[in-house]
Amino acid sequence: MTRARIVICEFMDERAVAQLGAAHDVLYDPQLVGDAARLRAEAGQADVLIVRNLTQVRGELLAAMARCKVVGRLGVGLDNIDLAACEARGIKVIPASGANALSVAEYVVASTMMLLRGAFASTEAVAAGQWPRAALSNGREAAGQTLGIIGFGSIGQTTARLALGLGMRVIAYDPALMPDAPVFAQTGVQYGHLDDLISASDAVTLHVPLVDATRGLFSAARIGQMKKGAVLINTSRGHIVDISALSAALRSGHLGGAAIDVFDAEPLPASAVLQGCPNLLLTPHISGLSMQSNERVSFMIAERVLESLK
Ligand code: NAD
């Protein structure tokens, strides 16, 4: 295509935007996602639409995208895109596979270590002249603990590499991998059936896409199967962990901690279920976002979009 119209409706590294702009006509407006009518009008003129995870590429928006041939996704989860409808309309969807894996993996390992050690919530007490040394002296080292990874794709495997470097034992489950898949021998990760993994792990981390088979995967029953004192990390998607059951398990002391980066509704409305919940780290869907990953994701999408327009 000679000069295509590219509409970018969420934030992207500006040097990657300039790379696209050198060859094509680009509208870069990171606020556009918040104005549904203007987004539909601009997307209707676009040959390429570039989104993050806020833009819902389905329904009325997709119907308006009469010229669109390519959707670039600045990230990896594709649950905000109606893939079947895109395919039916001949729209190619390009994700930034692997480009934010390290950022998520570092978040998982950092939160696992903080939660196992349990010693980092003492700032207010120490500054106020208290000295809660005895209460905070029984944290766990990560080395020797078992990390269970559910979903052993790009992020799961990167997390395993970091955890093994800390001396953790790592078990992984993924329905796309047989127990004798070479990746287990190559990485030193043990294969585990889902139920065995959940009951054997000191920390469980989820790296699955949101699809029918994973919706509700971490139900009250599965949380109940976890070891007493274990920690749960969810950076995958909302709707995968039952948040009410998680809160109850933290409040009762069955779980030792949790870190949750993704929610059923985002932004998360004020939640009585989560407020005041002990040993809980909450972040606003940022585990995949870092200076470096934003750069990698943006340039990967710019390059793949340019390639698709040749
Ligand atoms: P990936 O496609 O490389 O790996 C996903 C793996 O999950 C695949 O190996 C797949 O076989 C496996 N899987 C599918 N269904 C499963 C099931 N029922 N049980 C167990 N495993 C199952 O994807 P990735 O790059 O590792 O990303 C994983 C997910 O993480 C994305 O789909 C996205 O939702 C989420 N994510 C979140 C952030 C964030 O900022 N919070 C950033 C990046 C990705």
Tab-separated table of C-alpha atoms and ligand atoms in Angstrom:
chain	number	residue	atom	x	y	z
A	1	MET	CA	0.000	0.000	0.000
A	2	THR	CA	1.512	3.386	-0.952
A	3	ARG	CA	0.398	5.694	1.879
A	4	ALA	CA	-1.925	4.113	4.379
A	5	ARG	CA	-4.002	5.881	7.053
A	6	ILE	CA	-2.927	4.619	10.495
A	7	VAL	CA	-4.968	5.538	13.583
A	8	ILE	CA	-3.362	4.949	17.005
A	9	CYS	CA	-5.928	5.409	19.767
A	10	GLU	CA	-3.932	4.476	22.916
A	11	PHE	CA	-0.421	5.379	24.057
A	12	MET	CA	2.581	4.270	22.011
A	13	ASP	CA	6.291	5.171	22.183
A	14	GLU	CA	6.557	8.411	20.188
A	15	ARG	CA	9.692	7.304	18.296
A	16	ALA	CA	7.803	4.235	17.064
A	17	VAL	CA	4.910	6.534	16.057
A	18	ALA	CA	7.450	8.641	14.096
A	19	GLN	CA	8.733	5.496	12.366
A	20	LEU	CA	5.193	4.821	11.112
A	21	GLY	CA	4.720	8.499	10.225
A	22	ALA	CA	7.796	8.507	7.991
A	23	ALA	CA	6.028	6.177	5.544
A	24	HIS	CA	2.298	6.648	6.177
A	25	ASP	CA	-0.338	9.155	7.356
A	26	VAL	CA	-0.657	8.753	11.102
A	27	LEU	CA	-3.216	10.035	13.594
A	28	TYR	CA	-1.735	9.540	17.072
A	29	ASP	CA	-4.194	10.426	19.822
A	30	PRO	CA	-3.787	8.403	23.038
A	31	GLN	CA	-7.044	9.912	24.392
A	32	LEU	CA	-9.124	8.817	21.383
A	33	VAL	CA	-10.125	5.555	23.091
A	34	GLY	CA	-12.145	7.618	25.583
A	35	ASP	CA	-14.381	9.214	22.907
A	36	ALA	CA	-16.439	6.412	21.310
A	37	ALA	CA	-18.095	8.538	18.588
A	38	ARG	CA	-14.843	10.173	17.421
A	39	LEU	CA	-13.052	6.808	17.617
A	40	ARG	CA	-15.690	5.254	15.324
A	41	ALA	CA	-15.368	8.171	12.866
A	42	GLU	CA	-11.543	8.038	12.793
A	43	ALA	CA	-11.417	4.225	12.686
A	44	GLY	CA	-13.835	4.367	9.732
A	45	GLN	CA	-11.128	6.200	7.731
A	46	ALA	CA	-8.276	3.926	8.862
A	47	ASP	CA	-6.434	1.219	6.950
A	48	VAL	CA	-4.718	0.268	10.217
A	49	LEU	CA	-5.961	0.678	13.800
A	50	ILE	CA	-3.411	0.368	16.641
A	51	VAL	CA	-4.789	-0.306	20.141
A	52	ARG	CA	-3.719	-1.402	23.635
A	53	ASN	CA	-6.172	-3.257	25.877
A	54	LEU	CA	-8.781	-0.546	26.479
A	55	THR	CA	-10.187	-0.376	22.958
A	56	GLN	CA	-12.936	-2.960	22.422
A	57	VAL	CA	-12.521	-3.966	18.789
A	58	ARG	CA	-15.967	-5.463	18.322
A	59	GLY	CA	-19.608	-4.504	17.670
A	60	GLU	CA	-20.215	-0.926	16.499
A	61	LEU	CA	-16.533	-0.017	16.308
A	62	LEU	CA	-15.694	-3.030	14.160
A	63	ALA	CA	-18.742	-2.362	11.963
A	64	ALA	CA	-17.438	1.176	11.349
A	65	MET	CA	-13.977	-0.086	10.293
A	66	ALA	CA	-14.919	-0.451	6.632
A	67	ARG	CA	-11.399	0.092	5.205
A	68	CYS	CA	-9.379	-1.526	7.950
A	69	LYS	CA	-7.028	-4.363	6.970
A	70	VAL	CA	-4.808	-4.547	10.076
A	71	VAL	CA	-5.274	-4.190	13.839
A	72	GLY	CA	-2.008	-3.785	15.773
A	73	ARG	CA	-2.212	-4.718	19.477
A	74	LEU	CA	0.330	-3.030	21.773
A	75	GLY	CA	0.450	-6.046	24.110
A	76	VAL	CA	-0.489	-9.728	23.995
A	77	GLY	CA	-3.918	-10.559	25.472
A	78	LEU	CA	-6.443	-10.494	22.616
A	79	ASP	CA	-9.632	-10.693	24.694
A	80	ASN	CA	-10.508	-7.055	23.755
A	81	ILE	CA	-10.641	-8.024	20.080
A	82	ASP	CA	-13.384	-10.069	18.380
A	83	LEU	CA	-10.946	-12.337	16.556
A	84	ALA	CA	-13.603	-14.349	14.710
A	85	ALA	CA	-15.281	-11.190	13.365
A	86	CYS	CA	-11.900	-9.752	12.337
A	87	GLU	CA	-11.065	-12.948	10.484
A	88	ALA	CA	-14.464	-12.940	8.745
A	89	ARG	CA	-13.796	-9.371	7.562
A	90	GLY	CA	-10.249	-10.143	6.395
A	91	ILE	CA	-8.638	-8.011	9.135
A	92	LYS	CA	-5.223	-9.246	10.260
A	93	VAL	CA	-4.588	-8.937	14.028
A	94	ILE	CA	-0.950	-8.406	15.051
A	95	PRO	CA	-0.014	-8.833	18.755
A	96	ALA	CA	3.348	-7.885	20.333
A	97	SER	CA	4.089	-11.498	21.321
A	98	GLY	CA	6.789	-11.810	23.966
A	99	ALA	CA	7.694	-8.112	24.036
A	100	ASN	CA	6.430	-7.476	27.581
A	101	ALA	CA	7.197	-10.929	29.021
A	102	LEU	CA	10.226	-9.822	31.055
A	103	SER	CA	8.352	-6.911	32.583
A	104	VAL	CA	5.542	-9.230	33.771
A	105	ALA	CA	8.001	-11.913	34.918
A	106	GLU	CA	9.971	-9.427	37.066
A	107	TYR	CA	6.706	-8.213	38.631
A	108	VAL	CA	5.753	-11.809	39.466
A	109	VAL	CA	9.105	-12.643	41.031
A	110	ALA	CA	9.276	-9.361	42.972
A	111	SER	CA	5.758	-9.759	44.376
A	112	THR	CA	6.332	-13.441	45.175
A	113	MET	CA	9.470	-12.542	47.146
A	114	MET	CA	7.744	-9.666	48.962
A	115	LEU	CA	4.747	-11.797	49.906
A	116	LEU	CA	6.763	-14.846	50.997
A	117	ARG	CA	9.029	-12.651	53.126
A	118	GLY	CA	6.144	-10.569	54.461
A	119	ALA	CA	8.468	-7.870	55.788
A	120	PHE	CA	7.815	-4.878	53.546
A	121	ALA	CA	4.644	-3.393	55.013
A	122	SER	CA	6.379	-1.986	58.101
A	123	THR	CA	7.261	1.521	56.871
A	124	GLU	CA	4.546	3.320	58.855
A	125	ALA	CA	5.241	1.328	62.025
A	126	VAL	CA	9.026	1.821	61.857
A	127	ALA	CA	8.692	5.552	61.065
A	128	ALA	CA	6.286	5.897	63.988
A	129	GLY	CA	8.939	4.579	66.365
A	130	GLN	CA	7.577	1.045	66.709
A	131	TRP	CA	10.019	-1.793	66.139
A	132	PRO	CA	8.031	-4.856	64.937
A	133	ARG	CA	11.147	-7.007	64.628
A	134	ALA	CA	9.841	-10.145	66.269
A	135	ALA	CA	6.644	-10.126	64.193
A	136	LEU	CA	8.600	-9.770	60.942
A	137	SER	CA	11.402	-12.257	61.608
A	138	ASN	CA	9.685	-15.368	60.299
A	139	GLY	CA	9.421	-14.592	56.582
A	140	ARG	CA	10.290	-17.200	53.990
A	141	GLU	CA	13.250	-17.145	51.571
A	142	ALA	CA	12.232	-17.775	47.957
A	143	ALA	CA	15.029	-20.329	47.459
A	144	GLY	CA	13.739	-23.825	48.049
A	145	GLN	CA	10.074	-22.802	47.760
A	146	THR	CA	7.931	-24.246	44.959
A	147	LEU	CA	6.503	-21.936	42.298
A	148	GLY	CA	3.570	-23.321	40.283
A	149	ILE	CA	3.122	-21.720	36.864
A	150	ILE	CA	-0.239	-22.140	35.118
A	151	GLY	CA	0.133	-21.307	31.421
A	152	PHE	CA	3.664	-22.051	30.205
A	153	GLY	CA	3.929	-19.712	27.201
A	154	SER	CA	6.106	-16.676	26.755
A	155	ILE	CA	5.534	-15.065	30.181
A	156	GLY	CA	5.325	-18.365	32.068
A	157	GLN	CA	8.678	-19.517	30.667
A	158	THR	CA	10.379	-16.169	31.340
A	159	THR	CA	9.080	-16.243	34.931
A	160	ALA	CA	10.412	-19.797	35.327
A	161	ARG	CA	13.883	-18.707	34.205
A	162	LEU	CA	14.016	-15.946	36.841
A	163	ALA	CA	12.580	-18.146	39.606
A	164	LEU	CA	15.050	-20.968	38.864
A	165	GLY	CA	17.833	-18.376	39.136
A	166	LEU	CA	16.652	-17.684	42.695
A	167	GLY	CA	16.846	-21.367	43.574
A	168	MET	CA	13.096	-21.960	43.500
A	169	ARG	CA	11.662	-25.319	42.406
A	170	VAL	CA	9.347	-24.696	39.454
A	171	ILE	CA	6.355	-26.775	38.282
A	172	ALA	CA	4.289	-25.788	35.234
A	173	TYR	CA	0.962	-26.836	33.715
A	174	ASP	CA	-0.221	-26.009	30.203
A	175	PRO	CA	-2.819	-28.054	28.293
A	176	ALA	CA	-0.935	-27.394	25.051
A	177	LEU	CA	2.152	-29.182	26.395
A	178	MET	CA	2.527	-32.921	27.062
A	179	PRO	CA	4.581	-34.006	30.104
A	180	ASP	CA	7.413	-35.074	27.755
A	181	ALA	CA	7.509	-31.764	25.826
A	182	PRO	CA	11.201	-30.826	25.317
A	183	VAL	CA	10.703	-27.446	27.041
A	184	PHE	CA	10.575	-29.170	30.452
A	185	ALA	CA	13.956	-30.909	30.071
A	186	GLN	CA	15.436	-27.798	28.441
A	187	THR	CA	14.392	-25.446	31.254
A	188	GLY	CA	14.623	-27.717	34.303
A	189	VAL	CA	10.945	-27.094	35.041
A	190	GLN	CA	8.841	-30.041	36.228
A	191	TYR	CA	5.517	-30.838	34.517
A	192	GLY	CA	2.553	-30.920	36.905
A	193	HIS	CA	-1.132	-31.775	36.434
A	194	LEU	CA	-3.264	-28.789	37.416
A	195	ASP	CA	-4.583	-30.150	40.728
A	196	ASP	CA	-1.189	-31.533	41.809
A	197	LEU	CA	0.512	-28.240	40.962
A	198	ILE	CA	-2.001	-26.218	42.974
A	199	SER	CA	-1.688	-28.352	46.089
A	200	ALA	CA	2.136	-28.623	45.912
A	201	SER	CA	3.026	-24.951	45.367
A	202	ASP	CA	4.077	-22.296	47.880
A	203	ALA	CA	3.303	-19.695	45.212
A	204	VAL	CA	1.010	-20.010	42.189
A	205	THR	CA	1.170	-17.607	39.235
A	206	LEU	CA	-1.298	-17.453	36.322
A	207	HIS	CA	-0.174	-16.797	32.720
A	208	VAL	CA	-3.154	-17.902	30.641
A	209	PRO	CA	-5.258	-15.985	28.103
A	210	LEU	CA	-8.874	-15.156	29.026
A	211	VAL	CA	-10.882	-17.681	26.987
A	212	ASP	CA	-13.901	-19.854	27.829
A	213	ALA	CA	-11.671	-22.565	29.348
A	214	THR	CA	-9.896	-20.160	31.723
A	215	ARG	CA	-12.878	-18.008	32.792
A	216	GLY	CA	-13.398	-18.804	36.487
A	217	LEU	CA	-10.353	-21.150	36.498
A	218	PHE	CA	-9.297	-19.991	39.965
A	219	SER	CA	-12.600	-20.662	41.706
A	220	ALA	CA	-13.207	-20.878	45.479
A	221	ALA	CA	-12.595	-24.640	45.219
A	222	ARG	CA	-9.198	-24.194	43.544
A	223	ILE	CA	-8.188	-21.476	46.028
A	224	GLY	CA	-9.207	-23.929	48.763
A	225	GLN	CA	-6.863	-26.549	47.245
A	226	MET	CA	-3.845	-24.266	47.695
A	227	LYS	CA	-1.417	-24.965	50.556
A	228	LYS	CA	-2.050	-23.075	53.775
A	229	GLY	CA	0.074	-19.920	53.692
A	230	ALA	CA	0.685	-20.079	49.921
A	231	VAL	CA	0.564	-16.948	47.765
A	232	LEU	CA	-1.311	-16.314	44.517
A	233	ILE	CA	-0.236	-13.919	41.749
A	234	ASN	CA	-2.592	-12.963	38.919
A	235	THR	CA	-1.242	-10.848	36.078
A	236	SER	CA	-3.212	-12.652	33.361
A	237	ARG	CA	-6.748	-11.247	33.206
A	238	GLY	CA	-9.751	-10.504	35.394
A	239	HIS	CA	-12.581	-13.098	35.427
A	240	ILE	CA	-9.951	-15.834	35.983
A	241	VAL	CA	-9.694	-15.522	39.808
A	242	ASP	CA	-12.788	-15.409	42.044
A	243	ILE	CA	-11.932	-12.190	43.909
A	244	SER	CA	-14.505	-12.706	46.704
A	245	ALA	CA	-13.116	-16.167	47.411
A	246	LEU	CA	-9.572	-14.778	47.321
A	247	SER	CA	-10.459	-12.068	49.816
A	248	ALA	CA	-12.077	-14.618	52.145
A	249	ALA	CA	-8.994	-16.864	51.929
A	250	LEU	CA	-6.672	-13.952	52.807
A	251	ARG	CA	-8.877	-12.781	55.678
A	252	SER	CA	-9.154	-16.297	57.146
A	253	GLY	CA	-5.367	-16.780	56.887
A	254	HIS	CA	-5.708	-19.753	54.509
A	255	LEU	CA	-3.597	-17.863	51.959
A	256	GLY	CA	-0.416	-16.033	52.984
A	257	GLY	CA	-0.708	-13.298	50.358
A	258	ALA	CA	-1.767	-12.304	46.873
A	259	ALA	CA	-0.773	-9.843	44.167
A	260	ILE	CA	-3.498	-8.896	41.699
A	261	ASP	CA	-2.809	-6.717	38.656
A	262	VAL	CA	-5.947	-7.412	36.585
A	263	PHE	CA	-9.625	-7.172	37.465
A	264	ASP	CA	-13.083	-8.152	36.209
A	265	ALA	CA	-13.794	-4.435	35.627
A	266	GLU	CA	-11.018	-1.946	34.871
A	267	PRO	CA	-10.630	0.641	36.320
A	268	LEU	CA	-11.657	-1.295	39.456
A	269	PRO	CA	-14.460	0.549	41.284
A	270	ALA	CA	-13.971	1.003	45.050
A	271	SER	CA	-14.265	-2.501	46.459
A	272	ALA	CA	-15.352	-3.356	50.004
A	273	VAL	CA	-14.341	-6.923	49.219
A	274	LEU	CA	-10.706	-5.864	48.780
A	275	GLN	CA	-10.336	-2.874	51.101
A	276	GLY	CA	-8.557	-3.783	54.337
A	277	CYS	CA	-7.690	-7.244	53.055
A	278	PRO	CA	-4.401	-8.427	54.651
A	279	ASN	CA	-1.237	-9.306	52.685
A	280	LEU	CA	-2.722	-8.101	49.421
A	281	LEU	CA	-0.818	-6.147	46.754
A	282	LEU	CA	-3.037	-4.442	44.157
A	283	THR	CA	-1.731	-2.737	41.014
A	284	PRO	CA	-3.650	-1.099	38.137
A	285	HIS	CA	-2.835	-3.481	35.238
A	286	ILE	CA	0.805	-2.388	34.978
A	287	SER	CA	2.771	-5.611	35.281
A	288	GLY	CA	3.492	-5.587	31.543
A	289	LEU	CA	4.324	-1.880	31.490
A	290	SER	CA	7.840	-0.581	32.010
A	291	MET	CA	9.984	1.928	30.124
A	292	GLN	CA	11.765	-0.877	28.330
A	293	SER	CA	8.697	-2.988	27.522
A	294	ASN	CA	6.803	0.020	26.155
A	295	GLU	CA	9.705	0.604	23.783
A	296	ARG	CA	9.941	-3.064	22.745
A	297	VAL	CA	6.169	-3.438	22.299
A	298	SER	CA	5.845	-0.189	20.302
A	299	PHE	CA	8.742	-0.894	17.928
A	300	MET	CA	7.631	-4.504	17.416
A	301	ILE	CA	4.148	-3.328	16.389
A	302	ALA	CA	5.506	-0.480	14.215
A	303	GLU	CA	7.777	-2.908	12.377
A	304	ARG	CA	5.116	-5.613	11.939
A	305	VAL	CA	2.540	-3.077	10.737
A	306	LEU	CA	5.033	-1.619	8.226
A	307	GLU	CA	5.815	-5.136	7.028
A	308	SER	CA	2.107	-5.953	6.592
A	309	LEU	CA	1.611	-2.807	4.490
A	310	LYS	CA	4.388	-3.680	1.976
B	1	NAD	P1	1.305	-16.977	25.444
B	1	NAD	O1	0.294	-17.167	24.371
B	1	NAD	O2	2.758	-16.997	25.088
B	1	NAD	O3	1.079	-18.106	26.584
B	1	NAD	C1	-0.178	-18.426	27.097
B	1	NAD	C2	-0.156	-19.912	27.430
B	1	NAD	O4	-1.352	-20.246	28.121
B	1	NAD	C3	-0.094	-20.813	26.185
B	1	NAD	O5	1.043	-21.642	26.249
B	1	NAD	C4	-1.386	-21.621	26.255
B	1	NAD	O6	-1.253	-22.951	25.793
B	1	NAD	C5	-1.684	-21.574	27.746
B	1	NAD	N1	-3.058	-21.879	28.084
B	1	NAD	C6	-4.175	-21.685	27.340
B	1	NAD	N2	-5.256	-22.151	28.004
B	1	NAD	C7	-4.817	-22.641	29.195
B	1	NAD	C8	-5.439	-23.261	30.306
B	1	NAD	N3	-6.755	-23.496	30.305
B	1	NAD	N4	-4.664	-23.614	31.354
B	1	NAD	C9	-3.342	-23.405	31.358
B	1	NAD	N5	-2.676	-22.839	30.306
B	1	NAD	C10	-3.416	-22.463	29.251
B	1	NAD	O7	0.913	-15.626	26.171
B	1	NAD	P2	1.800	-14.760	27.183
B	1	NAD	O8	2.558	-13.734	26.427
B	1	NAD	O9	2.533	-15.675	28.091
B	1	NAD	O10	0.630	-13.986	27.978
B	1	NAD	C11	-0.314	-14.683	28.778
B	1	NAD	C12	-1.458	-13.752	29.176
B	1	NAD	O11	-0.963	-12.768	30.082
B	1	NAD	C13	-2.033	-12.922	28.011
B	1	NAD	O12	-3.022	-13.643	27.315
B	1	NAD	C14	-2.585	-11.709	28.721
B	1	NAD	O13	-3.949	-11.937	29.051
B	1	NAD	C15	-1.774	-11.603	30.005
B	1	NAD	N6	-0.890	-10.416	30.024
B	1	NAD	C16	-1.072	-9.472	30.985
B	1	NAD	C17	-0.235	-8.366	31.045
B	1	NAD	C18	-0.401	-7.308	32.122
B	1	NAD	O14	0.135	-6.212	31.991
B	1	NAD	N7	-1.095	-7.599	33.195
B	1	NAD	C19	0.802	-8.222	30.112
B	1	NAD	C20	0.970	-9.213	29.160
B	1	NAD	C21	0.128	-10.317	29.123
